[in-house]
């Protein structure tokens, strides 16, 4: 996962607060295409902010948008357990990014 994220973010100016290792850990059930979509959405969000770098907040918002669109799609109905699992993953993602370990 981390290598996939590195490929999809290699041309992006990542902010110092982006932790790809942790992002890879909490997105272990996502396909490479889904990881690419999140990286692309994060880059779009950074551009809209007119930022020089793609930061943790951009990945957070991209991840939230992805999860919301997945929940609305026909292939992934949201169950209470599914929602709780994603909430836990998001909390882990934020914790890892805030500690800044292992870029």
mmCIF file of C-alpha atoms in Angstrom:
data_model
loop_
_atom_site.group_PDB
_atom_site.id
_atom_site.type_symbol
_atom_site.label_atom_id
_atom_site.label_comp_id
_atom_site.label_asym_id
_atom_site.label_seq_id
_atom_site.Cartn_x
_atom_site.Cartn_y
_atom_site.Cartn_z
ATOM 1 C CA UNK A 1 0.000 0.000 0.000
ATOM 2 C CA UNK A 2 2.687 2.486 0.907
ATOM 3 C CA UNK A 3 4.465 1.840 -2.397
ATOM 4 C CA UNK A 4 1.195 2.313 -4.284
ATOM 5 C CA UNK A 5 0.649 5.629 -2.506
ATOM 6 C CA UNK A 6 4.222 6.684 -3.285
ATOM 7 C CA UNK A 7 3.593 6.009 -6.985
ATOM 8 C CA UNK A 8 0.354 7.996 -6.977
ATOM 9 C CA UNK A 9 1.850 10.918 -5.040
ATOM 10 C CA UNK A 10 5.349 11.014 -6.555
ATOM 11 C CA UNK A 11 4.592 14.142 -8.595
ATOM 12 C CA UNK A 12 2.690 15.863 -5.799
ATOM 13 C CA UNK A 13 4.376 18.338 -3.469
ATOM 14 C CA UNK A 14 3.414 16.671 -0.184
ATOM 15 C CA UNK A 15 3.272 18.731 2.985
ATOM 16 C CA UNK A 16 5.428 17.812 5.949
ATOM 17 C CA UNK A 17 2.377 16.600 7.855
ATOM 18 C CA UNK A 18 1.460 13.859 5.339
ATOM 19 C CA UNK A 19 2.286 10.373 6.619
ATOM 20 C CA UNK A 20 2.025 7.891 3.739
ATOM 21 C CA UNK A 21 3.007 4.915 5.877
ATOM 22 C CA UNK A 22 0.108 5.495 8.218
ATOM 23 C CA UNK A 23 -2.271 6.269 5.367
ATOM 24 C CA UNK A 24 -1.297 2.938 3.793
ATOM 25 C CA UNK A 25 -2.051 1.128 7.033
ATOM 26 C CA UNK A 26 -5.544 2.504 7.485
ATOM 27 C CA UNK A 27 -6.491 2.063 3.830
ATOM 28 C CA UNK A 28 -5.472 -1.599 3.625
ATOM 29 C CA UNK A 29 -8.824 -2.696 2.170
ATOM 30 C CA UNK A 30 -8.730 -0.185 -0.665
ATOM 31 C CA UNK A 31 -7.649 -1.040 -4.182
ATOM 32 C CA UNK A 32 -4.775 0.755 -5.922
ATOM 33 C CA UNK A 33 -7.351 2.566 -8.059
ATOM 34 C CA UNK A 34 -9.158 3.789 -4.950
ATOM 35 C CA UNK A 35 -5.873 5.011 -3.481
ATOM 36 C CA UNK A 36 -5.177 6.846 -6.734
ATOM 37 C CA UNK A 37 -8.607 8.472 -6.577
ATOM 38 C CA UNK A 38 -7.961 9.693 -3.040
ATOM 39 C CA UNK A 39 -4.535 11.091 -3.995
ATOM 40 C CA UNK A 40 -6.023 12.850 -7.029
ATOM 41 C CA UNK A 41 -8.862 14.320 -5.004
ATOM 42 C CA UNK A 42 -6.394 15.522 -2.367
ATOM 43 C CA UNK A 43 -4.383 17.278 -5.085
ATOM 44 C CA UNK A 44 -7.529 18.931 -6.447
ATOM 45 C CA UNK A 45 -8.435 20.147 -2.968
ATOM 46 C CA UNK A 46 -4.952 21.586 -2.461
ATOM 47 C CA UNK A 47 -5.205 23.404 -5.792
ATOM 48 C CA UNK A 48 -8.571 24.860 -4.801
ATOM 49 C CA UNK A 49 -6.967 26.154 -1.604
ATOM 50 C CA UNK A 50 -4.217 27.629 -3.793
ATOM 51 C CA UNK A 51 -1.706 25.787 -1.659
ATOM 52 C CA UNK A 52 1.855 24.999 -2.693
ATOM 53 C CA UNK A 53 1.570 21.538 -1.150
ATOM 54 C CA UNK A 54 -0.912 18.721 -0.649
ATOM 55 C CA UNK A 55 -1.421 18.532 3.090
ATOM 56 C CA UNK A 56 -3.034 16.229 5.618
ATOM 57 C CA UNK A 57 -6.260 18.248 5.497
ATOM 58 C CA UNK A 58 -6.505 17.604 1.746
ATOM 59 C CA UNK A 59 -6.154 13.856 2.244
ATOM 60 C CA UNK A 60 -8.678 13.973 5.087
ATOM 61 C CA UNK A 61 -11.272 15.723 2.938
ATOM 62 C CA UNK A 62 -10.548 13.480 -0.049
ATOM 63 C CA UNK A 63 -10.940 10.382 2.130
ATOM 64 C CA UNK A 64 -14.221 11.676 3.540
ATOM 65 C CA UNK A 65 -15.550 12.400 0.052
ATOM 66 C CA UNK A 66 -14.514 8.948 -1.126
ATOM 67 C CA UNK A 67 -16.193 7.218 1.824
ATOM 68 C CA UNK A 68 -19.356 9.271 1.352
ATOM 69 C CA UNK A 69 -19.540 8.455 -2.364
ATOM 70 C CA UNK A 70 -18.844 4.790 -1.677
ATOM 71 C CA UNK A 71 -21.657 4.718 0.879
ATOM 72 C CA UNK A 72 -24.098 6.206 -1.640
ATOM 73 C CA UNK A 73 -23.081 3.859 -4.426
ATOM 74 C CA UNK A 74 -24.945 0.648 -5.189
ATOM 75 C CA UNK A 75 -21.994 -1.613 -4.434
ATOM 76 C CA UNK A 76 -21.412 -0.655 -0.807
ATOM 77 C CA UNK A 77 -24.476 -0.248 1.376
ATOM 78 C CA UNK A 78 -23.647 1.361 4.690
ATOM 79 C CA UNK A 79 -24.270 -0.708 7.742
ATOM 80 C CA UNK A 80 -23.753 0.428 11.280
ATOM 81 C CA UNK A 81 -20.701 -1.840 11.597
ATOM 82 C CA UNK A 82 -19.283 -0.566 8.282
ATOM 83 C CA UNK A 83 -19.702 3.023 9.438
ATOM 84 C CA UNK A 84 -18.071 2.284 12.810
ATOM 85 C CA UNK A 85 -15.144 0.546 11.100
ATOM 86 C CA UNK A 86 -14.565 3.525 8.813
ATOM 87 C CA UNK A 87 -14.809 5.926 11.752
ATOM 88 C CA UNK A 88 -12.177 3.918 13.607
ATOM 89 C CA UNK A 89 -9.909 3.905 10.540
ATOM 90 C CA UNK A 90 -10.269 7.652 10.187
ATOM 91 C CA UNK A 91 -9.362 8.204 13.844
ATOM 92 C CA UNK A 92 -6.262 6.035 13.357
ATOM 93 C CA UNK A 93 -5.364 7.955 10.219
ATOM 94 C CA UNK A 94 -5.576 11.303 11.981
ATOM 95 C CA UNK A 95 -3.622 10.054 14.981
ATOM 96 C CA UNK A 96 -0.812 8.829 12.759
ATOM 97 C CA UNK A 97 -0.693 12.037 10.767
ATOM 98 C CA UNK A 98 -0.646 14.157 13.892
ATOM 99 C CA UNK A 99 2.260 12.192 15.354
ATOM 100 C CA UNK A 100 4.110 12.628 12.067
ATOM 101 C CA UNK A 101 5.837 9.252 12.206
ATOM 102 C CA UNK A 102 7.167 7.494 9.127
ATOM 103 C CA UNK A 103 6.637 9.599 6.030
#
